[in-house]
CSV table of C-alpha atoms in Angstrom, one decimal:
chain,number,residue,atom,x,y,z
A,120,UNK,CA,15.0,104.7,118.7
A,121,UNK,CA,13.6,108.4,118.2
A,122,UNK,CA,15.5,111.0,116.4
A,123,UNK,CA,15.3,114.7,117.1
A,124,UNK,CA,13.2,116.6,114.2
A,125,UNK,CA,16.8,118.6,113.8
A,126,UNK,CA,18.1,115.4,112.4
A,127,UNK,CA,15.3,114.5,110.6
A,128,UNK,CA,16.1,118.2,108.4
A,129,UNK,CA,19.3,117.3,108.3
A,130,UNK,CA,18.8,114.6,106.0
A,131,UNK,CA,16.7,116.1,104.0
A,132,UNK,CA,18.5,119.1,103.2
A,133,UNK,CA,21.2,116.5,102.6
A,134,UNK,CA,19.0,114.2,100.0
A,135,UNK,CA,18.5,117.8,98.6
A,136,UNK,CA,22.1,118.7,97.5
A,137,UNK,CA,22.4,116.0,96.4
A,138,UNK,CA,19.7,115.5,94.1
A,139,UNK,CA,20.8,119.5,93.2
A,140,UNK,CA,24.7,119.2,93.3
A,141,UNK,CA,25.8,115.5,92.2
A,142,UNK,CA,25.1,113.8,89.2
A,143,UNK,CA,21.9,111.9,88.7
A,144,UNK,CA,24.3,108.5,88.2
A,145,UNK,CA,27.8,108.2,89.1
A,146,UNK,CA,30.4,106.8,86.6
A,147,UNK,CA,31.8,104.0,87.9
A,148,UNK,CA,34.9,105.0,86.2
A,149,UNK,CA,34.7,108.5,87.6
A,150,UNK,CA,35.4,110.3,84.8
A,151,UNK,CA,33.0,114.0,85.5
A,152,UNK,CA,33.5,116.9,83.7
A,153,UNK,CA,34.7,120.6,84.9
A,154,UNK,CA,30.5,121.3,85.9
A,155,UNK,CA,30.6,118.1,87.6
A,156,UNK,CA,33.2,118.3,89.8
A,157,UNK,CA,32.8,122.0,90.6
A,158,UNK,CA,28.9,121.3,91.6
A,159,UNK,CA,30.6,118.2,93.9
A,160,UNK,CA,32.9,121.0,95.3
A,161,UNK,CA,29.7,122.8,96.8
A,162,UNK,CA,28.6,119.8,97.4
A,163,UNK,CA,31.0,119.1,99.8
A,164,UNK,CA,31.0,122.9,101.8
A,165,UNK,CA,27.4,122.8,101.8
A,166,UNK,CA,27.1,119.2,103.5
A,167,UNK,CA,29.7,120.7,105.9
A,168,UNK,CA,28.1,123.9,106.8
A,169,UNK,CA,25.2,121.9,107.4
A,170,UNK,CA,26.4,119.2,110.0
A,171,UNK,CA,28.2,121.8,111.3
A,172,UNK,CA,25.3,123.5,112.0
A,173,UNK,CA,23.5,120.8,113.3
A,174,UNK,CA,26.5,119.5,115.8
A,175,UNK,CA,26.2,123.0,117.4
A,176,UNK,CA,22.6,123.4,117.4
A,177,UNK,CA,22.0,120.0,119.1
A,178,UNK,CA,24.8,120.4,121.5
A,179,UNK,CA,23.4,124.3,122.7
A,180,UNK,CA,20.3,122.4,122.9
A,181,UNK,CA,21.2,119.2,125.0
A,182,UNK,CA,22.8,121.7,127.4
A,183,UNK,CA,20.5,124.2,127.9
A,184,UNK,CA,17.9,121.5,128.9
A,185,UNK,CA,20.0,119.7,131.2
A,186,UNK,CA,21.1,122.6,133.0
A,187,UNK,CA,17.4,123.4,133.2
A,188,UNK,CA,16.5,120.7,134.7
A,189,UNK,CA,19.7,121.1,136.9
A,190,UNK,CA,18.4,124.2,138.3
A,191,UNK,CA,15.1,123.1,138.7
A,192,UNK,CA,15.6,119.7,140.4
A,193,UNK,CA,18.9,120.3,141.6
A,194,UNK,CA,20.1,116.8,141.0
A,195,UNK,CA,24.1,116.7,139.1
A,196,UNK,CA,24.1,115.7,136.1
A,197,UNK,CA,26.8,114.3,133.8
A,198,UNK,CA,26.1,117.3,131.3
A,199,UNK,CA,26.9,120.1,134.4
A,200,UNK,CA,29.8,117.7,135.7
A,201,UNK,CA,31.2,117.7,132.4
A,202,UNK,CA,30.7,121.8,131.9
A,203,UNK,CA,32.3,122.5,135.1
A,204,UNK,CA,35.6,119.5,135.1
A,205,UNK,CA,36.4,120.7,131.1
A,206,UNK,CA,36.4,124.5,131.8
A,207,UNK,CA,38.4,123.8,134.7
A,208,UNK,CA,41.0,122.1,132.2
A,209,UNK,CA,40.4,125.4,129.9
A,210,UNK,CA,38.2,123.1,127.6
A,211,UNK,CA,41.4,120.9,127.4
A,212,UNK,CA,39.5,117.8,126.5
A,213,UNK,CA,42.8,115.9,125.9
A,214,UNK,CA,44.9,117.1,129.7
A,215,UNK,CA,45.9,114.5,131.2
A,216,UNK,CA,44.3,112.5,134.0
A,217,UNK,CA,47.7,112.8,136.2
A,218,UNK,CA,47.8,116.8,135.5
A,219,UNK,CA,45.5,118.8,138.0
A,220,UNK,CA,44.5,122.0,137.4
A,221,UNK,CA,46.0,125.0,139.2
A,222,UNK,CA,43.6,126.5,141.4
A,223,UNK,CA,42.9,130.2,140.0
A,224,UNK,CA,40.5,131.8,142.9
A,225,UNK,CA,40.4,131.5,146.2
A,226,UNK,CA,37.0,132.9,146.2
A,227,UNK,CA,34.3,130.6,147.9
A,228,UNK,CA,31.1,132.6,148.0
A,229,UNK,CA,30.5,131.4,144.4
A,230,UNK,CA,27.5,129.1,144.3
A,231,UNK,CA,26.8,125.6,141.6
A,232,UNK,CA,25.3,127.6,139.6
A,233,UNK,CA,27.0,131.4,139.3
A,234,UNK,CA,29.8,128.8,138.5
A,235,UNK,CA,27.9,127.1,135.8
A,236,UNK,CA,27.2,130.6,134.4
A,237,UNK,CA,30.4,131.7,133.8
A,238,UNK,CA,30.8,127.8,132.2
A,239,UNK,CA,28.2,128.5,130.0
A,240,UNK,CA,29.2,131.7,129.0
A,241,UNK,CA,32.6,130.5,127.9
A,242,UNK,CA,30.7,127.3,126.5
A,243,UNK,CA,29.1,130.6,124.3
A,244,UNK,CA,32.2,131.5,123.5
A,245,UNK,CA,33.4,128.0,121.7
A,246,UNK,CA,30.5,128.0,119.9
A,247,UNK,CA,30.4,131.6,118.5
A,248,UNK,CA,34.4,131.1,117.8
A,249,UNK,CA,33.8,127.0,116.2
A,250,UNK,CA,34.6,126.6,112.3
A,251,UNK,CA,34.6,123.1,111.4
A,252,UNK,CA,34.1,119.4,112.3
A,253,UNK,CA,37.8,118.2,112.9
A,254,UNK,CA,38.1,116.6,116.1
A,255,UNK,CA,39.2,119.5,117.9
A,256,UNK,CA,36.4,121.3,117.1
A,257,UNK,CA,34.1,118.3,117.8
A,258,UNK,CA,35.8,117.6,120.7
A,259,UNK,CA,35.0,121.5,122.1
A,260,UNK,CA,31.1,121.3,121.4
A,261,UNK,CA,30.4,117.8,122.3
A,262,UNK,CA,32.4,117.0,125.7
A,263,UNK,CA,30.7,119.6,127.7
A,264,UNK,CA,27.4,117.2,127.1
A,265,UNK,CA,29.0,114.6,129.1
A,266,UNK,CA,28.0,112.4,126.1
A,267,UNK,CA,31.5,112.3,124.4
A,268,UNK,CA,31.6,108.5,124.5
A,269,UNK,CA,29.2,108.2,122.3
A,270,UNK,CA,31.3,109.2,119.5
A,271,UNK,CA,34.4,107.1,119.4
A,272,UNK,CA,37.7,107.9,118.0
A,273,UNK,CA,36.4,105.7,115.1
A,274,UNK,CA,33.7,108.1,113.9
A,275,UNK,CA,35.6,111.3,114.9
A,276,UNK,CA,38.5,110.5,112.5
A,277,UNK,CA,35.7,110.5,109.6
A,278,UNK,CA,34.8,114.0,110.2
A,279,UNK,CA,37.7,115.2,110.8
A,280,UNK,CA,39.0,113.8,107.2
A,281,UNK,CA,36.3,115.5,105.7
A,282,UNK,CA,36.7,118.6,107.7
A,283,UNK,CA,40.2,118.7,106.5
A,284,UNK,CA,39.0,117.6,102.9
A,285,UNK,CA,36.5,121.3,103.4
A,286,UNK,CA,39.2,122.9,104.5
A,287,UNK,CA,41.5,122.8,101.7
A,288,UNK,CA,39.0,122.5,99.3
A,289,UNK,CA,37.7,126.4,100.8
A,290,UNK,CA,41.1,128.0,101.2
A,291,UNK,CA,43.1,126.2,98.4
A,292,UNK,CA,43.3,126.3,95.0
A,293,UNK,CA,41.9,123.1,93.4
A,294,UNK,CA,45.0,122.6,91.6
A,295,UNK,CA,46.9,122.2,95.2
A,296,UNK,CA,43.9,120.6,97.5
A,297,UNK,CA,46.1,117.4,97.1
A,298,UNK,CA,43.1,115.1,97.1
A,299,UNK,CA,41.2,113.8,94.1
A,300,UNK,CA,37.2,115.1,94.2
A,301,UNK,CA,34.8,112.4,93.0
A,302,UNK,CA,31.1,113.2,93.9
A,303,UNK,CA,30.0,109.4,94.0
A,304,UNK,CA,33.2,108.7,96.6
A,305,UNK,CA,31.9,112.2,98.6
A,306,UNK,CA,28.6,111.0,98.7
A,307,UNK,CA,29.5,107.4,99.6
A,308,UNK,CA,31.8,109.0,103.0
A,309,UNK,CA,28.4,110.7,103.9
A,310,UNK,CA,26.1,108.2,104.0
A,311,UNK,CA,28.1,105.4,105.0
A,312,UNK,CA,29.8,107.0,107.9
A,313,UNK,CA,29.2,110.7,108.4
A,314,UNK,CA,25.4,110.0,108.8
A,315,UNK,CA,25.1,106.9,110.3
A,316,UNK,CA,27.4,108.5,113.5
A,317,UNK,CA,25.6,111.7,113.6
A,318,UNK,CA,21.9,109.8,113.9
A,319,UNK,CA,23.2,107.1,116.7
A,320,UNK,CA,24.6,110.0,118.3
A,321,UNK,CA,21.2,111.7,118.2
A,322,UNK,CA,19.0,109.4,119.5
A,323,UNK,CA,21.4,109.2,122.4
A,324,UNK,CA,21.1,112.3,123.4
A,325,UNK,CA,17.2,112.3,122.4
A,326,UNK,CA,17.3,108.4,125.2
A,327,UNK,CA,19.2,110.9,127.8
A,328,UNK,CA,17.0,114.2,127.3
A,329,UNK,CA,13.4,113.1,126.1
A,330,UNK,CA,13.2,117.1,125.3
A,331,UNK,CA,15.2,117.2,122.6
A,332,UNK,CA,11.6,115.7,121.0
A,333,UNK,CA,9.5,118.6,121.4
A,334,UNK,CA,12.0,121.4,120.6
A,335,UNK,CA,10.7,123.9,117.6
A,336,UNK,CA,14.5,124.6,116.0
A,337,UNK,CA,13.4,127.6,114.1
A,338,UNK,CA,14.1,128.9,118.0
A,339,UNK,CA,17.3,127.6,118.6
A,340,UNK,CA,20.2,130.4,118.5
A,341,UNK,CA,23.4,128.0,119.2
A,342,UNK,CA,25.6,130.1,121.0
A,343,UNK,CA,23.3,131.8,123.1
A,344,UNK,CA,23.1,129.9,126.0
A,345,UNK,CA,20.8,132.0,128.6
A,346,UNK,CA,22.0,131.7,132.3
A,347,UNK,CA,21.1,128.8,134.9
């Protein structure tokens, strides 16, 4: 299956740091010295700030074309189903099935699509406001896609390890992080799980939105969703 060309950077700028950041051959003992393991450190918020980049880039992207081709054909999709059921849970993703949402307005002169305007204006919002990869913030960016089951629980317990891992790592002092830092186990998470989700996740979107293909990325803003 196909891959978007925003994946296909991804992993390079990936091979890159670490060719630049992590040592040419890991000891299998894991003994690194102080330049070692402070180059795995920005390792680690590097690789981060790129698939979190690339989550929110594809995501925008995925959205903005189905709601294109929403407004053009005028045919639901699961993408504008999914904008319109998770704002009405406040972008809940986790409510309940049992708990239905209090009706806010009793205005009924709104049309499909001023509604999915003021969705995709707050879907602006959780991008501009996002600052990780945990689940939560995965959960935010990627359910309004309708294409949340194509990241099980499975894969979004990885990220959200590692966007724990970044967190501490940014705002702690090493000596109080409470995890050990060994570039060959770092780079090991990455490309036995990080990656391998991210890509099948990809070419899902790329089987439901052909698109995604011929998008130039250099173009993309994430964030800046334009109106329906």
């Amino acid at each position: 299956m196909a891959n978007t060309q925003l994946y296909t950077d991804l992993e390079a700028r990936l091979n890159d740091l670490r060719i630049n950041l992590l040592p040419q051959t890991f000891d299998p003992m894991g003994n690194y010295d102080a330049k070692s393991i402070d180059l795995a450190k920005g390792y680690m918020l590097l690789v981060h700030s790129e698939i979190e980049y690339y989550i929110e880039s594809i995501c925008h992207k995925f959205i903005d074309l189905q709601i294109s081709k929403y407004s053009r054909d005028k045919i639901p999709t699961e993408c504008a189903l999914a904008l319109m059921t998770y704002a009405k849970l406040e972008w809940d993703v986790n409510s309940e099935e049992s708990i239905i949402p209090n009706i806010i307005s009793s205005n009924t002169k709104h049309t499909i699509s001023t509604l999915l305007n003021k969705m995709l204006r707050s879907y602006n919002q959780i991008v501009n406001s996002n600052n990780g990869i945990k689940t939560k913030n995965l959960q935010k960016l990627i359910a309004p896609t309708g294409m949340i089951e194509y990241f099980p629980d499975v894969e979004m317990e990885n990220f959200n390890s590692f966007g724990g891992n970044r967190g501490k790592l940014a705002h702690v002092s090493t000596t109080h992080i409470g995890f050990t830092i060994d570039p060959s186990d770092q780079y090991n998470k990455l490309t036995n799980n990080l990656l391998p989700a991210l890509k099948t996740f990809d070419e899902k979107l790329v089987d439901r939105e052909p698109n995604l293909s011929t998008v130039v990325w250099s173009d993309v803003k994430p964030g800046e969703l334009s109106a329906a």
